[in-house]
mmCIF file of C-alpha atoms and ligand atoms in Angstrom:
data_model
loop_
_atom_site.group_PDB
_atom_site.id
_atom_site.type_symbol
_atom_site.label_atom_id
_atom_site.label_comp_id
_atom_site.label_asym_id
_atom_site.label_seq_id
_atom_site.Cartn_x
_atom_site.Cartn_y
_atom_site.Cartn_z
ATOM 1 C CA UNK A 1 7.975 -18.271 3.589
ATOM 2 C CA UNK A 2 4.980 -16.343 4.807
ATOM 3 C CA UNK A 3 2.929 -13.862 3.010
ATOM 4 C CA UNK A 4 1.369 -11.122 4.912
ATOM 5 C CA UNK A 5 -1.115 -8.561 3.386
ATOM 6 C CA UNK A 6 -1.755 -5.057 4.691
ATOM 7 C CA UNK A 7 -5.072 -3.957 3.758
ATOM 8 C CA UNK A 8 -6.791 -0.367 4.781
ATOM 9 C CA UNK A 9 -7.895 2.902 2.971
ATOM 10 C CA UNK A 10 -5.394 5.583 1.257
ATOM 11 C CA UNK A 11 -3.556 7.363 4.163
ATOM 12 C CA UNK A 12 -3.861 5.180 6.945
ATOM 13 C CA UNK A 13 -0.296 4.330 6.799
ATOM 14 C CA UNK A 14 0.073 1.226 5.270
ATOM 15 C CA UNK A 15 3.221 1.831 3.114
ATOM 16 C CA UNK A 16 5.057 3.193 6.354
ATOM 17 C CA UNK A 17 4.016 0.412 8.586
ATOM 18 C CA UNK A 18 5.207 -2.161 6.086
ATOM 19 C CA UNK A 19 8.478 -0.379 5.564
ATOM 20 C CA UNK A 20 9.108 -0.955 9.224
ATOM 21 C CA UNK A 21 8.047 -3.793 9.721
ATOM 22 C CA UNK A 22 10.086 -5.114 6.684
ATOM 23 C CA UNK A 23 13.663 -3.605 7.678
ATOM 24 C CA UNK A 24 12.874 -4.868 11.268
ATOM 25 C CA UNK A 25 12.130 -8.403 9.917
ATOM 26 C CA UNK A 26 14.269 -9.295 7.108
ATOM 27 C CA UNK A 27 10.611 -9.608 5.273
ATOM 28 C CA UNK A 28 10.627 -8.414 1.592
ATOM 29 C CA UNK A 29 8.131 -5.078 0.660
ATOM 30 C CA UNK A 30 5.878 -5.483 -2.313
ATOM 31 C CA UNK A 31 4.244 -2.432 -2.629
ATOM 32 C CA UNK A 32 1.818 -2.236 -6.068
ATOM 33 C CA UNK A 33 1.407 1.623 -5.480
ATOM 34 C CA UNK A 34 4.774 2.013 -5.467
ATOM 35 C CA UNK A 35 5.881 -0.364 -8.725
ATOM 36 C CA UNK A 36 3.691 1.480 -10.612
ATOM 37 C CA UNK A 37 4.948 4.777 -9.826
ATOM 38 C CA UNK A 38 8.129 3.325 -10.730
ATOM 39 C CA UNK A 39 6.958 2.666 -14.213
ATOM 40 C CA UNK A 40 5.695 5.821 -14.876
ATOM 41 C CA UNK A 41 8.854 7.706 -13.949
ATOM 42 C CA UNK A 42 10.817 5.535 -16.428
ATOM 43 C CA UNK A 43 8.071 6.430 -19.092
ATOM 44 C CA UNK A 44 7.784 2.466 -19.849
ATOM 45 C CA UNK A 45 4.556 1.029 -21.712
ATOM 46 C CA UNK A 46 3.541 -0.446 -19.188
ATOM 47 C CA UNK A 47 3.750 2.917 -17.121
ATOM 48 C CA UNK A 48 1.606 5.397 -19.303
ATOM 49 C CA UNK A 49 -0.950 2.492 -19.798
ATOM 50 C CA UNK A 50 -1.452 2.770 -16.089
ATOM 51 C CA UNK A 51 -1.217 6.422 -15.344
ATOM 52 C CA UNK A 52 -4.233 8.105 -15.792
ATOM 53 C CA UNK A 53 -5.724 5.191 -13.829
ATOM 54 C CA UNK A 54 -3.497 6.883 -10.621
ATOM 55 C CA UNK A 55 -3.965 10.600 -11.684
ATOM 56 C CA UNK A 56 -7.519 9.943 -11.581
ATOM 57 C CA UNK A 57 -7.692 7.743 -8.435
ATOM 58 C CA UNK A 58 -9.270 4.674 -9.807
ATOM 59 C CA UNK A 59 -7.928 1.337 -10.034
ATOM 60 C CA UNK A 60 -5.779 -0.419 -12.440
ATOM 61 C CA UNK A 61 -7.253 -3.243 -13.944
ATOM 62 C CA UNK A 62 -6.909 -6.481 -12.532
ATOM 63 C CA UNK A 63 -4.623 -8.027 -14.370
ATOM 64 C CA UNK A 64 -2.317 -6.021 -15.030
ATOM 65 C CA UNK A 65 -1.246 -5.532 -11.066
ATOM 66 C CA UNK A 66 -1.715 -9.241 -10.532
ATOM 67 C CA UNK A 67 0.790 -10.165 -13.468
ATOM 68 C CA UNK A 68 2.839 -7.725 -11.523
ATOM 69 C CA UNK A 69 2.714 -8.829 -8.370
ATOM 70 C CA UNK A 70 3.003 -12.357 -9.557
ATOM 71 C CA UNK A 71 6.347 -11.759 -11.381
ATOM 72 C CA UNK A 72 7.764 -9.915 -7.808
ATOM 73 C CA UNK A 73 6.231 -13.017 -5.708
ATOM 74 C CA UNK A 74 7.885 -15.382 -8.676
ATOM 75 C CA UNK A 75 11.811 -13.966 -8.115
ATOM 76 C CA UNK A 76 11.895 -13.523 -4.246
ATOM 77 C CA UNK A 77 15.385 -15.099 -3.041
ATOM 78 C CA UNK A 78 14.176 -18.516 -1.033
ATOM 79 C CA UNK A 79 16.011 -17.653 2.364
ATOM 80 C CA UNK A 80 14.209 -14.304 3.309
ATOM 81 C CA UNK A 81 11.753 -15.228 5.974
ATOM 82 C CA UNK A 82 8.434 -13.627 4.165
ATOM 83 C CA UNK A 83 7.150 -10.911 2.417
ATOM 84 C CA UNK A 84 4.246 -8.009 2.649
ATOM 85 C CA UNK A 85 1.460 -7.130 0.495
ATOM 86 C CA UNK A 86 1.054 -3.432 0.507
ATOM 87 C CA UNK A 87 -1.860 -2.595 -1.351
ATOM 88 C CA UNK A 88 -2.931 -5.675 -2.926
ATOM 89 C CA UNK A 89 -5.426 -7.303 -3.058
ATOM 90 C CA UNK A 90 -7.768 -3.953 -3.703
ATOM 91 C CA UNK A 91 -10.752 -5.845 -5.271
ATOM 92 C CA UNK A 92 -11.969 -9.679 -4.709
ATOM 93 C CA UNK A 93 -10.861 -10.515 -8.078
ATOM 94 C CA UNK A 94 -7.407 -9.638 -7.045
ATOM 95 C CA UNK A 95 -7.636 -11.494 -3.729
ATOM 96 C CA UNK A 96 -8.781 -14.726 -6.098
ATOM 97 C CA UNK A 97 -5.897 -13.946 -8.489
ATOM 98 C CA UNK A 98 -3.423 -14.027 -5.112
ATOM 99 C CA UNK A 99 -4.794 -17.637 -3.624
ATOM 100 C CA UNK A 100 -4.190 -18.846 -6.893
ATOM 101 C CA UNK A 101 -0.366 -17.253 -7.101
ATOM 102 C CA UNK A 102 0.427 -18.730 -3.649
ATOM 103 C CA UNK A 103 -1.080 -22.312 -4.792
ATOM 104 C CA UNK A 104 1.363 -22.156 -7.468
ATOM 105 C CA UNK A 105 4.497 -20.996 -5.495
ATOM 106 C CA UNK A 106 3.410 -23.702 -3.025
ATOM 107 C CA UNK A 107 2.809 -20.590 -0.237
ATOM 108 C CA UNK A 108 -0.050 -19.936 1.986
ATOM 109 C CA UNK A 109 -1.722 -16.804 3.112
ATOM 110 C CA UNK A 110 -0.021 -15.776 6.985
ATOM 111 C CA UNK A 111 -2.446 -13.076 8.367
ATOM 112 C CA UNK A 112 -4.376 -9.998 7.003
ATOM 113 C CA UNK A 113 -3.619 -6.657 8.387
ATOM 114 C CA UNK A 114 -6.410 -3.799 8.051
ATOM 115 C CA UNK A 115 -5.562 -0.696 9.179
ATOM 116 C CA UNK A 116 -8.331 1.528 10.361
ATOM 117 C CA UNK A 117 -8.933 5.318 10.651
ATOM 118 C CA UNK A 118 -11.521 7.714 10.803
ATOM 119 C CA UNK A 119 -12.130 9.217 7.114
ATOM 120 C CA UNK A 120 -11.562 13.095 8.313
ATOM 121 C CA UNK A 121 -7.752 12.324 9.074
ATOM 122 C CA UNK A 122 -6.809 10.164 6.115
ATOM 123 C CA UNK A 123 -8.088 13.430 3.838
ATOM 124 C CA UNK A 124 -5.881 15.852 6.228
ATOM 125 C CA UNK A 125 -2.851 13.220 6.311
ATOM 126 C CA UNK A 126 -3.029 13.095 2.392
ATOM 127 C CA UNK A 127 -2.882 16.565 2.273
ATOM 128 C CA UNK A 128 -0.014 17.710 4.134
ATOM 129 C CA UNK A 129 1.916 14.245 3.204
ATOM 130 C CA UNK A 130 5.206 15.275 0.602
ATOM 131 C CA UNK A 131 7.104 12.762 -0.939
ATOM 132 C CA UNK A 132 10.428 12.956 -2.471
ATOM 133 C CA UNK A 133 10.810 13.127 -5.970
ATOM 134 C CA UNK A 134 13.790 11.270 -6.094
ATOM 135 C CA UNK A 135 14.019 8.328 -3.608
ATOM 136 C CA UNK A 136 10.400 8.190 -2.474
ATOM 137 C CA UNK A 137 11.119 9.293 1.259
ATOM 138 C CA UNK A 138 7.945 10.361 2.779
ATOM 139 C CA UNK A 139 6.824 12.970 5.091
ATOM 140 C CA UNK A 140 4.102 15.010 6.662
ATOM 141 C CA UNK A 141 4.095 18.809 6.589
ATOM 142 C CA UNK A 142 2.351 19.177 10.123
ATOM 143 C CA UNK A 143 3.236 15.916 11.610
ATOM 144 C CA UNK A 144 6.575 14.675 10.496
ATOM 145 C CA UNK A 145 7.651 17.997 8.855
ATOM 146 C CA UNK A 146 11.342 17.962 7.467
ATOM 147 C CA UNK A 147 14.038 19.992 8.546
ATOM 148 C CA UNK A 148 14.339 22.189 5.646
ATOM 149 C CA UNK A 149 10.692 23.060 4.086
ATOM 150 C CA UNK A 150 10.524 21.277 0.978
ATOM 151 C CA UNK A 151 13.859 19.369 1.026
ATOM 152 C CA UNK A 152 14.306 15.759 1.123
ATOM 153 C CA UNK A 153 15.741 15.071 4.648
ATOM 154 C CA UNK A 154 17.262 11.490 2.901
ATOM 155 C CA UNK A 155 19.137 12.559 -0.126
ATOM 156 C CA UNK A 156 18.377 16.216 -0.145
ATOM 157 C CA UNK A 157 16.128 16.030 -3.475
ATOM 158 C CA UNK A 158 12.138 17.650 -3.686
ATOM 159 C CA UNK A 159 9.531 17.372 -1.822
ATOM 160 C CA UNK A 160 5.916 17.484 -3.709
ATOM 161 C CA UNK A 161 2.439 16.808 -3.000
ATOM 162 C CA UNK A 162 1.670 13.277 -4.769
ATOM 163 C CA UNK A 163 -0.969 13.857 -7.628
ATOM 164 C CA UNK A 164 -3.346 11.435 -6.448
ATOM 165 C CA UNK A 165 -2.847 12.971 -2.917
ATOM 166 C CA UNK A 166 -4.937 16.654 -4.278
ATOM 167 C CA UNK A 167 -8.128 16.344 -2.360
ATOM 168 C CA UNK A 168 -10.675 15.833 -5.669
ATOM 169 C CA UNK A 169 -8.309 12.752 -6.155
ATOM 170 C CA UNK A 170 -8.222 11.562 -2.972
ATOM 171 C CA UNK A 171 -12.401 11.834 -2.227
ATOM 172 C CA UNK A 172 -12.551 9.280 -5.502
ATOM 173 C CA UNK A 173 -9.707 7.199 -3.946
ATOM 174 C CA UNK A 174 -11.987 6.804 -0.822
ATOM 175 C CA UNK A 175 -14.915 6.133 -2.844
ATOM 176 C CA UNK A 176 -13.354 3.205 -4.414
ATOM 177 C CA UNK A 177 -11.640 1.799 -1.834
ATOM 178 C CA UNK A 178 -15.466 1.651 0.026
ATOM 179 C CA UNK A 179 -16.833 0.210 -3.410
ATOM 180 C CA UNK A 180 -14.314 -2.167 -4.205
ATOM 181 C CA UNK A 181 -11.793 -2.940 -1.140
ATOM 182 C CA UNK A 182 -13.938 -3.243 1.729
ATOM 183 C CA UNK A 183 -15.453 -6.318 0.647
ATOM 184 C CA UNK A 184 -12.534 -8.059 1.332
ATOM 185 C CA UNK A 185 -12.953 -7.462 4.534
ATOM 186 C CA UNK A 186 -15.452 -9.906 5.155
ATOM 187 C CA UNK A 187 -13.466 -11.925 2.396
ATOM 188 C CA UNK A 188 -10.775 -12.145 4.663
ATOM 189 C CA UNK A 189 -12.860 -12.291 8.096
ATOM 190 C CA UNK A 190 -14.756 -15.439 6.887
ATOM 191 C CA UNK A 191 -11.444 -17.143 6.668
ATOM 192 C CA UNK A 192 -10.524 -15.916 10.086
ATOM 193 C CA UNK A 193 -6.916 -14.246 8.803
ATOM 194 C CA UNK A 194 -7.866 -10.707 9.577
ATOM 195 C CA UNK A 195 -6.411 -8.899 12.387
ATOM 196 C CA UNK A 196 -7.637 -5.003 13.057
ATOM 197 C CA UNK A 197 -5.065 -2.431 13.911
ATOM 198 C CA UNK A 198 -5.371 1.452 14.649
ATOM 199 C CA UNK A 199 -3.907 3.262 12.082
ATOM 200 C CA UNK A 200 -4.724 6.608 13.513
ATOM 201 C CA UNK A 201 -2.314 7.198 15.970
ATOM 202 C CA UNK A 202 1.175 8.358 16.292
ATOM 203 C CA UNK A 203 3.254 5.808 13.871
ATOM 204 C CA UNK A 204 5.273 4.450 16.816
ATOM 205 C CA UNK A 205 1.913 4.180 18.667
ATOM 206 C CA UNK A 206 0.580 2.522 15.463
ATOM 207 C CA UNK A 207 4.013 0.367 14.828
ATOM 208 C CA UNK A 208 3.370 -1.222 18.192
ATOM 209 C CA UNK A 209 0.168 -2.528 17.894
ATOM 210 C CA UNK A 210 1.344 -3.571 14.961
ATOM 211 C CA UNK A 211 4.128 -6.096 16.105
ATOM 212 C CA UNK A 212 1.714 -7.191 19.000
ATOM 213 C CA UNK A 213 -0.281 -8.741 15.961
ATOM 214 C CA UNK A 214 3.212 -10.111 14.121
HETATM 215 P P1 AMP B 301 -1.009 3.394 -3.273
HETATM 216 O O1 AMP B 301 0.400 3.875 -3.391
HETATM 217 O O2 AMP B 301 -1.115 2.031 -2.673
HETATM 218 O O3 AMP B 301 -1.905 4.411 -2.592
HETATM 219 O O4 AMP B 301 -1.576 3.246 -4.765
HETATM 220 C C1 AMP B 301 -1.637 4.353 -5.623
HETATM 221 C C2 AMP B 301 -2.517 4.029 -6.823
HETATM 222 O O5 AMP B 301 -1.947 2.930 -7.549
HETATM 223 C C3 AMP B 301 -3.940 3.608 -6.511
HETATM 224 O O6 AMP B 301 -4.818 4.694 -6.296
HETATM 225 C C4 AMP B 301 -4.296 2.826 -7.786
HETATM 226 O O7 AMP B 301 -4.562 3.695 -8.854
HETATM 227 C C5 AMP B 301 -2.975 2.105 -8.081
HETATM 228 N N1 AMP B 301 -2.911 0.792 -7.409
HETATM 229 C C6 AMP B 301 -2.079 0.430 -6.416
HETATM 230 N N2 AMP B 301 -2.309 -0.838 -6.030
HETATM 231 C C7 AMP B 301 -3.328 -1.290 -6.798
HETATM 232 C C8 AMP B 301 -4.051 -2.506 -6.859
HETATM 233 N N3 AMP B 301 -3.791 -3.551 -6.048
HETATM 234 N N4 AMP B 301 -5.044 -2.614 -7.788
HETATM 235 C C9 AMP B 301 -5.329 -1.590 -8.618
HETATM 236 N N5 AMP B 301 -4.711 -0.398 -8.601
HETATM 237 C C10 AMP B 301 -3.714 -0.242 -7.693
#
């Protein structure tokens, strides 16, 4: 079973490439961004210990994504052919914590992903990106605008503005992914595992130099 991890700053796309990529491949979509959302909509503990870490666009600790991730990694079925790391590791810690997960789930590391774009369009993407309130379908208000403004295009439910996507939020979320997540860049480079994709472009543009990686 391979593991891949997508790596790259907020807005660059990572969460749609890894949606395609994972209904095109039979690959299974971790997504830590995502799980924790999940947990604060159902108001668990472990959901409004972790939320004003997102509201305020820093990161959660350590540990508590890595025990996450490491449960998800722990109860994939055995025949799928892999799975994708979207948004972890954020911090070297976490990219320790994950060699150490694979070791014990006798897996290895396939390739590292880093999406790249220039800062001024992640902050407009962010911006005009909506996400639906009730199944998480995502779209862009100038870009991929729905049909109906406002109104989920999936399942018909709301549209809103994420609230780590309002810009204050989203200037800290670059800050720390500079601070803390581009250091596994050369983390990853030094082991020769990192691939560079443009993240910039249109997503089908984006999606295909994508697959000519994997
Ligand atoms: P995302 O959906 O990937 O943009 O993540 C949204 C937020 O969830 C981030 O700004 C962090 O607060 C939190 N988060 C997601 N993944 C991680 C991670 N690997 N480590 C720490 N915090 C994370």
């Amino acid at each position: 079973m391979k593991c891949y991890v997508f790596l790259g700053p907020p807005g660059v796309g990572k969460g749609t490439m890894a949606e395609l990529f994972c209904r095109d491949s039979g690959f299974a979509h971790i997504s830590t961004g995502e799980s924790l959302r999940e947990e604060i909509k159902r108001n668990s503990a472990a959901g409004r210990k972790v939320q004003h870490y997102i509201d305020t666009g820093q990161l959660v600790p350590d540990e508590v994504v890595a025990a996450m991730v490491s449960r998800r990694i722990g109860v994939l079925k055995a025949d799928i052919p892999g799975f994708v790391l979207d948004g972890y590791p954020r911090t070297v810690p976490q990219a320790e914590l994950l060699d150490g997960v694979l070791n014990e789930n006798q897996l290895q590391l396939g390739v590292v992903i880093l999406f790249e774009a220039e800062e001024g369009l992640l902050v407009r993407r962010l911006s005009t990106r909506r996400v639906c309130d009730s199944c998480g379908a995502v779209f862009n208000e100038s870009t991929n605008p729905p049909r109906q403004p406002g109104v989920c295009e999936v399942c018909g439910g709301e549209l809103r503005l994420r609230s780590d996507d309002q810009a204050d939020t989203v200037r800290q979320r670059l800050q720390v992914y500079r601070q803390e997540t581009e250091p596994l860049i050369e983390y990853y480079e030094q082991r020769d595992v990192l691939h560079r994709v443009p993240g910039g472009g249109a997503v089908e543009d984006n999606y295909a130099a994508l697959r000519e990686v994997i």
